[in-house]
Short mmCIF file of N, CA and C in Angstrom, two decimals:
data_model
loop_
_atom_site.label_atom_id
_atom_site.label_comp_id
_atom_site.label_asym_id
_atom_site.label_seq_id
_atom_site.Cartn_x
_atom_site.Cartn_y
_atom_site.Cartn_z
N MET F 112 -11.06 0.56 -23.29
CA MET F 112 -9.92 0.10 -22.64
C MET F 112 -9.12 -0.45 -23.68
N THR F 113 -7.77 -0.40 -23.44
CA THR F 113 -6.96 -0.61 -24.39
C THR F 113 -6.40 -2.33 -24.35
N THR F 114 -6.08 -3.00 -25.43
CA THR F 114 -5.74 -4.25 -25.59
C THR F 114 -4.86 -4.69 -24.39
N LEU F 115 -3.94 -4.01 -23.85
CA LEU F 115 -2.97 -4.50 -22.91
C LEU F 115 -4.40 -4.38 -21.18
N ALA F 116 -5.09 -3.38 -20.85
CA ALA F 116 -5.70 -3.38 -20.21
C ALA F 116 -6.97 -4.87 -20.11
N HIS F 117 -7.69 -5.35 -21.72
CA HIS F 117 -8.43 -6.21 -21.32
C HIS F 117 -7.59 -7.32 -21.07
N ARG F 118 -6.51 -7.75 -21.48
CA ARG F 118 -5.16 -8.99 -21.69
C ARG F 118 -5.26 -9.00 -19.82
N VAL F 119 -5.20 -7.85 -18.94
CA VAL F 119 -4.71 -7.96 -17.20
C VAL F 119 -5.90 -7.95 -16.53
N VAL F 120 -6.74 -7.56 -17.48
CA VAL F 120 -8.09 -8.21 -16.46
C VAL F 120 -8.63 -9.27 -17.06
N ARG F 121 -8.68 -9.69 -17.50
CA ARG F 121 -8.82 -10.81 -18.36
C ARG F 121 -8.59 -12.05 -17.59
N GLN F 122 -6.81 -12.13 -17.26
CA GLN F 122 -6.05 -13.09 -16.39
C GLN F 122 -6.95 -13.76 -15.34
N ARG F 123 -6.10 -14.99 -14.98
CA ARG F 123 -6.88 -15.58 -14.01
C ARG F 123 -6.47 -15.10 -12.37
N GLY F 124 -7.47 -14.67 -12.31
CA GLY F 124 -7.68 -14.27 -10.22
C GLY F 124 -7.59 -12.71 -9.96
N PHE F 125 -7.25 -11.51 -11.51
CA PHE F 125 -7.40 -10.64 -11.01
C PHE F 125 -8.37 -9.71 -10.28
N LEU F 126 -9.34 -10.11 -11.01
CA LEU F 126 -10.77 -9.34 -10.25
C LEU F 126 -10.62 -9.50 -9.07
N VAL F 127 -10.45 -10.74 -8.63
CA VAL F 127 -10.34 -10.93 -7.00
C VAL F 127 -9.44 -10.22 -6.28
N ALA F 128 -8.03 -10.39 -6.59
CA ALA F 128 -7.02 -9.53 -6.07
C ALA F 128 -7.39 -7.94 -6.17
N LEU F 129 -8.21 -7.66 -7.15
CA LEU F 129 -8.22 -6.01 -7.12
C LEU F 129 -9.17 -5.98 -6.04
N ALA F 130 -10.34 -6.45 -6.23
CA ALA F 130 -11.30 -6.17 -5.36
C ALA F 130 -10.80 -6.56 -3.75
N SER F 131 -9.42 -7.67 -3.19
CA SER F 131 -9.52 -7.77 -2.27
C SER F 131 -8.70 -6.50 -2.12
N GLY F 132 -7.72 -5.94 -2.68
CA GLY F 132 -6.98 -4.84 -2.74
C GLY F 132 -7.71 -3.17 -2.58
N LEU F 133 -9.07 -3.43 -3.06
CA LEU F 133 -10.07 -2.55 -2.92
C LEU F 133 -10.47 -2.37 -1.59
N VAL F 134 -10.82 -3.69 -0.76
CA VAL F 134 -11.29 -3.53 0.58
C VAL F 134 -10.30 -2.86 1.41
N VAL F 135 -8.99 -3.38 1.07
CA VAL F 135 -7.85 -2.65 2.15
C VAL F 135 -7.55 -0.98 1.67
N LEU F 136 -7.81 -1.01 0.55
CA LEU F 136 -7.66 0.75 0.30
C LEU F 136 -8.99 1.14 1.01
N ALA F 137 -10.39 0.49 0.92
CA ALA F 137 -11.36 1.37 1.63
C ALA F 137 -11.01 1.58 3.05
N VAL F 138 -10.61 0.57 3.55
CA VAL F 138 -10.68 0.33 5.02
C VAL F 138 -9.51 1.57 5.09
N ASN F 139 -8.37 1.49 4.70
CA ASN F 139 -6.85 2.27 4.67
C ASN F 139 -8.06 4.10 4.36
N LEU F 140 -8.59 4.37 3.85
CA LEU F 140 -8.91 5.74 3.38
C LEU F 140 -10.27 5.98 4.71
N VAL F 141 -10.85 5.48 5.32
CA VAL F 141 -11.87 5.27 6.30
C VAL F 141 -10.89 5.62 7.97
N GLN F 142 -9.87 4.87 7.97
CA GLN F 142 -8.28 5.28 8.72
C GLN F 142 -8.35 6.33 8.99
N ASN F 143 -7.74 6.86 7.35
CA ASN F 143 -7.20 7.67 7.46
C ASN F 143 -7.86 9.27 7.52
N VAL F 144 -9.48 9.25 7.34
CA VAL F 144 -10.28 9.95 7.43
C VAL F 144 -10.53 10.26 8.73
N LEU F 145 -10.73 9.14 9.62
CA LEU F 145 -10.73 9.37 10.78
C LEU F 145 -9.98 9.96 11.46
N ASN F 146 -8.64 9.74 11.35
CA ASN F 146 -7.61 10.18 11.72
C ASN F 146 -7.19 11.86 11.35
N ALA F 147 -7.92 11.93 10.26
CA ALA F 147 -7.98 13.20 10.07
C ALA F 147 -8.75 13.60 10.95
N VAL F 148 -9.66 13.92 11.50
CA VAL F 148 -11.08 14.47 11.65
C VAL F 148 -10.40 14.45 13.44
N ILE F 149 -9.86 13.27 13.56
CA ILE F 149 -9.20 13.86 14.95
C ILE F 149 -8.24 14.75 14.87
N GLY F 150 -7.29 14.47 14.22
CA GLY F 150 -6.49 15.42 14.34
C GLY F 150 -6.62 16.80 14.21
N GLN F 151 -7.81 17.30 13.21
CA GLN F 151 -8.21 18.86 12.86
C GLN F 151 -9.16 18.98 14.73
N LEU F 152 -9.79 17.83 15.58
CA LEU F 152 -10.31 18.09 16.62
C LEU F 152 -9.71 18.66 17.63
N SER F 153 -8.28 18.24 17.69
CA SER F 153 -7.57 18.39 18.82
C SER F 153 -6.32 19.40 18.73
N PHE F 154 -6.61 19.93 17.44
CA PHE F 154 -5.82 21.45 16.87
C PHE F 154 -7.28 22.57 16.79
N LEU F 155 -8.63 22.33 17.44
CA LEU F 155 -9.06 23.14 17.07
C LEU F 155 -9.18 24.34 17.81
N GLY F 156 -9.19 25.19 17.02
CA GLY F 156 -9.18 26.53 18.10
C GLY F 156 -7.54 27.05 18.14
N THR F 157 -6.74 26.41 18.56
CA THR F 157 -5.39 26.58 18.19
C THR F 157 -4.25 27.09 17.61
N SER F 158 -4.72 26.40 16.52
CA SER F 158 -3.83 26.55 14.90
C SER F 158 -4.20 27.55 14.74
N GLY F 159 -3.15 28.33 13.54
CA GLY F 159 -3.65 29.46 12.66
C GLY F 159 -3.43 29.42 11.20
N VAL F 160 -3.30 27.28 11.14
CA VAL F 160 -3.59 26.91 10.05
C VAL F 160 -4.67 26.83 9.40
N PRO F 161 -4.83 27.02 8.11
CA PRO F 161 -6.31 26.55 7.63
C PRO F 161 -6.67 24.70 7.56
N ALA F 162 -7.66 25.11 7.54
CA ALA F 162 -7.87 23.51 7.70
C ALA F 162 -7.62 22.52 6.29
N TRP F 163 -7.88 23.54 5.17
CA TRP F 163 -7.30 22.65 3.96
C TRP F 163 -6.11 22.15 3.58
N GLN F 164 -5.26 23.19 4.46
CA GLN F 164 -4.08 22.46 4.37
C GLN F 164 -3.61 21.43 4.80
N TRP F 165 -4.65 21.26 5.91
CA TRP F 165 -4.32 20.04 6.96
C TRP F 165 -5.04 18.77 6.12
N TRP F 166 -5.77 19.05 5.49
CA TRP F 166 -6.69 17.76 4.43
C TRP F 166 -5.52 17.72 3.38
N ALA F 167 -5.05 18.64 2.66
CA ALA F 167 -3.52 18.16 1.44
C ALA F 167 -2.70 17.61 2.08
N GLY F 168 -2.37 17.69 3.24
CA GLY F 168 -1.28 17.08 4.21
C GLY F 168 -1.83 14.90 3.89
N TYR F 169 -3.26 15.40 4.27
CA TYR F 169 -3.71 13.55 4.49
C TYR F 169 -3.76 13.21 3.24
N ALA F 170 -4.14 14.20 2.14
CA ALA F 170 -4.22 13.70 1.17
C ALA F 170 -3.14 13.14 0.13
N ALA F 171 -2.26 14.00 0.63
CA ALA F 171 -0.57 13.44 0.27
C ALA F 171 -0.19 11.96 0.56
N GLN F 172 -0.21 12.10 1.99
CA GLN F 172 0.29 10.93 2.74
C GLN F 172 -1.02 9.62 2.03
N PHE F 173 -1.76 9.94 2.08
CA PHE F 173 -2.90 8.65 1.66
C PHE F 173 -2.61 8.07 -0.32
N ALA F 174 -2.00 9.37 -0.91
CA ALA F 174 -1.40 9.03 -1.90
C ALA F 174 -0.15 8.37 -1.86
N SER F 175 0.42 8.49 -1.39
CA SER F 175 2.04 7.98 -0.85
C SER F 175 2.31 7.09 -0.16
N ILE F 176 1.45 6.73 0.62
CA ILE F 176 0.88 5.68 1.34
C ILE F 176 0.54 4.32 0.76
N ALA F 177 -1.11 4.79 1.61
CA ALA F 177 -2.34 3.83 0.72
C ALA F 177 -2.19 3.20 -0.65
N VAL F 178 -2.14 4.10 -1.30
CA VAL F 178 -2.46 4.00 -2.94
C VAL F 178 -1.10 2.61 -3.20
N PRO F 179 0.30 3.01 -3.12
CA PRO F 179 0.85 2.03 -3.07
C PRO F 179 0.80 0.34 -2.48
N LEU F 180 0.67 0.72 -1.17
CA LEU F 180 0.24 -0.47 -0.33
C LEU F 180 -0.43 -1.31 -1.06
N THR F 181 -2.08 -0.54 -1.14
CA THR F 181 -2.61 -0.77 -2.21
C THR F 181 -2.26 -2.21 -3.18
N PHE F 182 -1.32 -1.06 -3.94
CA PHE F 182 -1.02 -1.94 -5.50
C PHE F 182 -0.42 -3.22 -4.99
N GLY F 183 0.75 -3.28 -4.26
CA GLY F 183 1.62 -4.40 -3.45
C GLY F 183 0.66 -5.25 -3.47
N VAL F 184 -0.15 -5.05 -2.25
CA VAL F 184 -1.33 -6.58 -2.00
C VAL F 184 -2.23 -6.72 -3.40
N VAL F 185 -2.26 -6.33 -4.51
CA VAL F 185 -2.98 -6.57 -5.35
C VAL F 185 -2.34 -7.37 -6.51
N LEU F 186 -0.79 -7.06 -6.16
CA LEU F 186 0.17 -7.50 -7.34
C LEU F 186 0.41 -8.81 -6.46
N SER F 187 0.65 -9.04 -5.26
CA SER F 187 1.12 -9.94 -4.77
C SER F 187 -0.22 -11.02 -4.33
N PHE F 188 -1.26 -10.93 -3.97
CA PHE F 188 -2.71 -11.67 -4.28
C PHE F 188 -2.70 -12.48 -5.50
N TRP F 189 -2.74 -11.72 -6.94
CA TRP F 189 -2.48 -11.45 -7.97
C TRP F 189 -1.84 -12.35 -8.77
N PHE F 190 0.10 -12.03 -8.84
CA PHE F 190 0.64 -12.53 -9.68
C PHE F 190 1.63 -13.58 -8.53
N ILE F 191 2.07 -12.77 -7.91
CA ILE F 191 3.13 -13.74 -6.71
C ILE F 191 2.87 -14.69 -5.90
N ALA F 192 1.71 -14.73 -4.97
CA ALA F 192 1.29 -15.81 -4.37
C ALA F 192 -0.41 -15.60 -3.75
N PRO F 193 -1.17 -15.69 -5.28
CA PRO F 193 -2.44 -15.90 -4.47
C PRO F 193 -2.78 -16.79 -3.77
N ILE F 194 -3.91 -16.18 -3.13
CA ILE F 194 -4.70 -17.67 -2.50
C ILE F 194 -5.73 -18.36 -2.88
N GLY F 195 -5.86 -19.52 -3.05
CA GLY F 195 -6.64 -20.58 -3.24
C GLY F 195 -7.64 -20.87 -2.50
N PRO F 196 -9.05 -21.64 -2.27
CA PRO F 196 -9.70 -22.27 -1.60
C PRO F 196 -8.64 -23.40 -0.83
N ASP F 197 -8.08 -24.37 -1.57
CA ASP F 197 -7.58 -25.29 -0.80
C ASP F 197 -6.65 -24.95 -0.24
N LEU F 198 -5.68 -23.80 -0.01
CA LEU F 198 -4.66 -24.10 1.11
C LEU F 198 -5.05 -23.59 2.07
N HIS F 199 -4.33 -24.12 3.35
CA HIS F 199 -4.71 -24.25 4.66
C HIS F 199 -4.32 -23.05 4.88
N ILE F 200 -4.98 -22.67 6.13
CA ILE F 200 -5.33 -21.49 7.21
C ILE F 200 -3.88 -20.54 7.35
N ALA F 201 -3.06 -21.81 7.74
CA ALA F 201 -1.26 -20.97 7.81
C ALA F 201 -0.28 -20.38 6.50
N HIS F 202 -0.75 -21.34 5.30
CA HIS F 202 -0.46 -20.73 4.34
C HIS F 202 -1.26 -19.44 3.33
N VAL F 203 -2.36 -19.60 3.79
CA VAL F 203 -3.19 -18.02 3.64
C VAL F 203 -2.96 -17.03 4.79
N VAL F 204 -2.81 -17.10 6.30
CA VAL F 204 -1.68 -16.04 6.81
C VAL F 204 -0.54 -16.01 6.27
N THR F 205 0.38 -16.31 5.43
CA THR F 205 1.78 -16.43 5.51
C THR F 205 1.27 -15.42 4.27
N ARG F 206 0.70 -15.89 3.00
CA ARG F 206 0.91 -15.25 1.88
C ARG F 206 0.07 -14.19 2.06
N ALA F 207 -0.98 -14.06 2.89
CA ALA F 207 -1.21 -12.66 3.51
C ALA F 207 -0.22 -11.55 3.84
N ALA F 208 0.58 -12.15 5.00
CA ALA F 208 1.64 -11.39 5.22
C ALA F 208 2.76 -10.83 3.92
N LEU F 209 3.22 -11.71 3.43
CA LEU F 209 3.99 -11.50 2.32
C LEU F 209 3.06 -10.53 1.40
N ALA F 210 1.60 -10.43 1.34
CA ALA F 210 1.17 -9.17 0.36
C ALA F 210 1.22 -8.43 0.80
N ALA F 211 1.26 -7.68 2.79
CA ALA F 211 1.89 -6.75 3.10
C ALA F 211 2.74 -6.20 3.82
N ALA F 212 3.44 -7.55 3.28
CA ALA F 212 5.46 -7.21 2.80
C ALA F 212 5.54 -6.49 1.64
N VAL F 213 4.77 -6.73 0.88
CA VAL F 213 4.89 -6.65 -0.74
C VAL F 213 4.61 -4.83 -0.82
N GLY F 214 3.35 -5.09 -0.40
CA GLY F 214 2.98 -3.17 -0.22
C GLY F 214 3.76 -2.33 0.57
N SER F 215 4.38 -3.16 1.77
CA SER F 215 5.37 -2.11 2.36
C SER F 215 6.69 -1.73 1.81
N ALA F 216 7.05 -2.62 0.89
CA ALA F 216 8.05 -2.46 0.04
C ALA F 216 7.85 -1.69 -1.01
N LEU F 217 6.98 -1.60 -1.24
CA LEU F 217 6.63 -0.42 -2.46
C LEU F 217 5.98 1.32 -1.66
N VAL F 218 5.47 1.42 -0.31
CA VAL F 218 5.38 2.45 0.73
C VAL F 218 6.82 3.28 0.32
N PHE F 219 7.56 1.72 0.89
CA PHE F 219 9.62 1.90 0.98
C PHE F 219 9.92 3.02 -0.49
N LEU F 220 9.43 2.25 -1.23
CA LEU F 220 10.40 2.86 -2.80
C LEU F 220 10.02 4.11 -2.64
N VAL F 221 7.81 4.06 -2.84
CA VAL F 221 7.36 5.79 -3.06
C VAL F 221 7.97 6.99 -2.31
N ASN F 222 8.17 6.55 -1.03
CA ASN F 222 8.41 7.31 0.14
C ASN F 222 10.05 7.90 0.21
N LEU F 223 10.74 6.77 -0.31
CA LEU F 223 12.18 6.83 -0.87
C LEU F 223 12.38 8.11 -2.16
N VAL F 224 11.58 7.55 -2.98
CA VAL F 224 11.82 8.85 -3.96
C VAL F 224 11.04 9.82 -3.48
N THR F 225 10.08 10.21 -2.88
CA THR F 225 9.35 11.62 -2.99
C THR F 225 10.31 12.42 -1.56
N THR F 226 10.74 11.39 -0.85
CA THR F 226 11.46 12.55 -0.06
C THR F 226 12.46 13.10 0.25
N GLY F 227 13.49 11.92 -0.93
CA GLY F 227 15.13 11.98 -1.52
C GLY F 227 14.53 13.16 -2.55
N ILE F 228 13.90 13.76 -3.36
CA ILE F 228 13.16 14.56 -4.36
C ILE F 228 13.12 16.04 -3.37
N SER F 229 12.84 15.71 -2.05
CA SER F 229 12.24 16.73 -1.88
C SER F 229 13.79 17.28 -0.73
N LEU F 230 14.24 16.38 -0.25
CA LEU F 230 15.09 16.78 0.37
C LEU F 230 16.09 17.33 -0.19
N VAL F 231 16.47 16.96 -2.05
CA VAL F 231 17.89 17.06 -2.62
C VAL F 231 17.48 18.60 -2.83
N THR F 232 16.19 19.07 -3.63
CA THR F 232 16.00 20.10 -4.11
C THR F 232 15.26 21.10 -3.25
N ASN F 233 15.38 20.60 -1.99
CA ASN F 233 15.20 21.93 -0.60
C ASN F 233 13.55 22.39 -0.93
N GLY F 234 13.07 22.23 -1.31
CA GLY F 234 11.57 21.92 -1.68
C GLY F 234 11.29 23.33 -3.00
N LEU F 235 12.57 23.48 -3.38
CA LEU F 235 12.37 24.16 -5.18
C LEU F 235 11.78 23.91 -6.03
N MET F 236 10.77 24.53 -6.76
CA MET F 236 10.34 23.90 -7.54
C MET F 236 11.16 23.66 -8.87
N GLY F 237 11.33 22.32 -9.02
CA GLY F 237 12.43 22.14 -10.36
C GLY F 237 13.93 22.67 -10.18
N GLN F 238 14.43 23.08 -9.40
CA GLN F 238 15.86 23.95 -9.24
C GLN F 238 16.27 22.24 -7.83
N ILE F 239 17.24 21.59 -8.70
CA ILE F 239 17.97 20.69 -7.81
C ILE F 239 19.00 21.04 -7.69
N ARG F 240 19.25 21.53 -6.07
CA ARG F 240 20.68 21.88 -5.65
C ARG F 240 21.63 21.04 -4.52
N LEU F 241 22.56 19.59 -5.56
CA LEU F 241 23.08 18.84 -4.19
C LEU F 241 23.88 19.88 -3.78
N THR F 242 23.50 19.79 -2.23
CA THR F 242 24.64 20.75 -1.39
C THR F 242 25.66 19.70 -0.91
N ALA F 243 26.35 19.88 0.25
CA ALA F 243 27.61 19.20 0.88
C ALA F 243 26.80 18.14 1.77
N ASP F 244 25.41 18.80 1.94
CA ASP F 244 25.41 17.40 2.72
C ASP F 244 24.04 16.67 2.07
N ALA F 245 24.36 16.49 0.60
CA ALA F 245 23.58 15.58 -0.23
C ALA F 245 23.22 14.23 0.61
N GLY F 246 24.61 13.45 0.71
CA GLY F 246 24.25 12.27 1.19
C GLY F 246 23.94 12.23 2.80
N ASP F 247 23.66 13.04 3.46
CA ASP F 247 23.08 13.08 4.81
C ASP F 247 21.46 13.02 4.65
N GLN F 248 21.27 13.88 3.66
CA GLN F 248 19.73 13.91 3.38
C GLN F 248 19.55 12.60 3.10
N PHE F 249 20.44 11.90 1.95
CA PHE F 249 19.46 11.37 1.56
C PHE F 249 19.39 9.43 2.55
N LEU F 250 20.65 9.85 3.32
CA LEU F 250 19.93 8.85 4.73
C LEU F 250 18.94 9.12 4.94
N ARG F 251 18.89 10.73 5.82
CA ARG F 251 17.82 10.68 6.37
C ARG F 251 16.83 10.10 5.29
N ALA F 252 16.58 10.36 4.32
CA ALA F 252 15.51 10.12 3.23
C ALA F 252 15.10 8.52 3.32
N LEU F 253 16.12 7.85 3.39
CA LEU F 253 16.49 6.04 3.61
C LEU F 253 15.78 6.23 4.94
N GLY F 254 16.39 6.66 5.67
CA GLY F 254 15.51 5.99 7.24
C GLY F 254 13.95 6.40 7.22
N PHE F 255 13.40 7.48 7.05
CA PHE F 255 12.21 8.23 7.12
C PHE F 255 11.27 6.80 6.30
N SER F 256 11.98 6.46 4.98
CA SER F 256 11.16 5.38 4.54
C SER F 256 11.49 4.27 4.93
N ALA F 257 12.30 4.17 5.37
CA ALA F 257 12.38 2.57 6.13
C ALA F 257 10.97 3.00 7.46
N VAL F 258 10.93 3.75 8.16
CA VAL F 258 10.22 4.06 9.60
C VAL F 258 8.71 3.92 8.63
N ILE F 259 8.53 4.73 7.80
CA ILE F 259 7.68 4.51 7.23
C ILE F 259 6.54 3.26 6.52
N ALA F 260 7.59 2.88 6.10
CA ALA F 260 7.46 1.32 5.32
C ALA F 260 7.14 0.44 6.25
N GLY F 261 8.22 0.78 7.54
CA GLY F 261 8.26 -0.39 8.65
C GLY F 261 6.65 -0.44 9.75
N GLY F 262 6.36 0.65 9.68
CA GLY F 262 5.13 1.04 10.34
C GLY F 262 3.69 0.73 9.78
N GLN F 263 4.10 1.08 8.18
CA GLN F 263 2.83 0.40 7.76
C GLN F 263 2.90 -1.02 7.89
N LEU F 264 3.62 -1.76 7.31
CA LEU F 264 3.69 -3.04 7.57
C LEU F 264 3.20 -3.53 9.17
N VAL F 265 3.39 -2.94 10.10
CA VAL F 265 3.03 -3.07 11.06
C VAL F 265 1.63 -3.11 11.86
N THR F 266 1.06 -1.68 11.07
CA THR F 266 0.01 -1.31 11.02
C THR F 266 -1.36 -2.18 10.09
N VAL F 267 -0.74 -2.59 8.90
CA VAL F 267 -1.73 -3.12 7.73
C VAL F 267 -1.87 -4.48 7.92
N ALA F 268 -1.19 -5.05 8.43
CA ALA F 268 -0.57 -7.21 8.35
C ALA F 268 -1.70 -7.08 8.60
N PRO F 269 -2.45 -7.00 9.65
CA PRO F 269 -3.78 -7.98 10.25
C PRO F 269 -5.02 -7.37 9.45
N LEU F 270 -4.95 -6.28 9.19
CA LEU F 270 -5.96 -6.06 7.93
C LEU F 270 -5.95 -7.19 6.84
N VAL F 271 -4.18 -7.28 5.93
CA VAL F 271 -4.03 -7.94 4.95
C VAL F 271 -4.69 -9.26 5.34
N ILE F 272 -4.04 -9.62 6.45
CA ILE F 272 -3.81 -11.15 6.64
C ILE F 272 -6.16 -11.42 6.61
N LEU F 273 -6.75 -10.60 7.12
CA LEU F 273 -8.14 -10.58 7.48
C LEU F 273 -8.44 -10.52 5.90
N VAL F 274 -8.01 -10.33 5.21
CA VAL F 274 -8.45 -9.84 4.08
C VAL F 274 -8.37 -11.27 2.96
N GLY F 275 -7.01 -11.74 3.61
CA GLY F 275 -6.82 -13.27 3.19
C GLY F 275 -7.88 -14.14 3.28
N VAL F 276 -7.36 -13.99 4.54
CA VAL F 276 -8.90 -15.72 4.92
C VAL F 276 -9.88 -15.30 4.70
N LEU F 277 -10.41 -13.70 4.70
CA LEU F 277 -11.81 -13.61 3.88
C LEU F 277 -12.02 -14.35 2.89
N LEU F 278 -10.73 -13.70 1.89
CA LEU F 278 -10.70 -14.23 0.79
C LEU F 278 -10.80 -15.59 0.23
N ARG F 279 -10.31 -16.49 1.27
CA ARG F 279 -10.15 -17.79 1.24
C ARG F 279 -11.47 -18.41 1.33
N MET F 280 -11.91 -17.66 2.23
CA MET F 280 -13.60 -18.17 2.80
C MET F 280 -14.81 -18.55 1.19
N TRP F 281 -14.57 -17.22 0.78
CA TRP F 281 -15.08 -16.49 -0.51
C TRP F 281 -15.44 -17.84 -1.75
N LEU F 282 -13.32 -17.78 -1.70
CA LEU F 282 -13.67 -18.87 -2.65
C LEU F 282 -13.87 -20.40 -2.29
N GLU F 283 -14.05 -21.17 -1.30
CA GLU F 283 -14.21 -21.97 -0.94
C GLU F 283 -15.95 -22.48 -1.14
N ARG F 284 -16.33 -21.19 -1.15
CA ARG F 284 -17.76 -20.56 -1.65
C ARG F 284 -18.24 -20.92 -3.17
N HIS F 285 -17.22 -20.43 -3.68
CA HIS F 285 -17.14 -19.71 -5.18
C HIS F 285 -16.19 -20.31 -5.76
N PRO F 286 -16.03 -21.82 -6.21
CA PRO F 286 -14.86 -22.03 -6.17
C PRO F 286 -14.42 -22.15 -7.94
N SER F 287 -13.50 -22.09 -8.28
CA SER F 287 -12.96 -20.89 -9.50
C SER F 287 -12.47 -22.03 -10.18
N GLU F 288 -13.15 -22.10 -11.95
CA GLU F 288 -12.75 -23.28 -13.00
C GLU F 288 -11.67 -23.48 -13.07
N PHE F 289 -10.55 -22.89 -12.95
CA PHE F 289 -8.93 -23.17 -13.08
C PHE F 289 -8.35 -23.32 -11.88
N GLU F 290 -6.89 -23.21 -11.87
CA GLU F 290 -6.60 -23.72 -10.99
C GLU F 290 -5.30 -22.36 -10.65
N ILE F 291 -5.45 -22.06 -9.47
CA ILE F 291 -4.59 -20.87 -8.87
C ILE F 291 -3.14 -20.90 -8.82
N VAL F 292 -2.58 -20.11 -9.27
CA VAL F 292 -1.04 -20.42 -9.13
C VAL F 292 -0.32 -19.24 -9.52
N GLY F 293 0.57 -18.90 -8.67
CA GLY F 293 1.39 -17.50 -8.56
C GLY F 293 2.63 -17.95 -8.21
N ILE F 294 3.85 -17.15 -8.76
CA ILE F 294 5.08 -17.32 -8.96
C ILE F 294 5.84 -18.33 -8.14
N VAL F 295 5.19 -17.77 -6.26
CA VAL F 295 5.13 -18.83 -5.84
C VAL F 295 5.28 -20.15 -5.42
N ASP F 296 4.05 -20.48 -6.17
CA ASP F 296 3.78 -22.02 -6.52
C ASP F 296 4.59 -22.57 -7.72
N THR F 297 5.28 -22.12 -8.95
CA THR F 297 5.90 -22.24 -9.36
C THR F 297 7.27 -22.24 -9.08
N ALA F 298 7.77 -22.11 -8.37
CA ALA F 298 9.32 -21.78 -7.61
C ALA F 298 9.87 -23.13 -7.01
#
């Protein structure tokens, strides 16, 4: 590992936040796989599209939604608003909801960039063609990204809150040697 990676991993609370984010990612992965299987079963025998094309779509959806969401949860639990054992449950729920919102904001940004690029290029490989309706296409990408991010916030917030409460319970049983402080605590 590089020196920067060593410094990041050794910072206070990073591994706990990473473990919490990986729990969110694992649950998202299981949910996506189950949704993909159910989706495949519903089209069984009626679609002429090969199964690998369906799975490629689900993989792209996982990469553009679950991964940025997890990154936002880790960033929030580690740097913005970490959860400590001395927090009241209302504060834990609020910080976990903030983590879900940060993850959803990253989902919005990733989807805005990817959807905007695909709409502006009209699906052409590396050829940018700004058509007369490029502004409308950008607004469409903005709306699509907002819907995806809002849906993820509503869907994933209960999971992130549960992970936050479990994290607090774990930290009560395994107290930290140092004070857990984030940006929210210093402001």
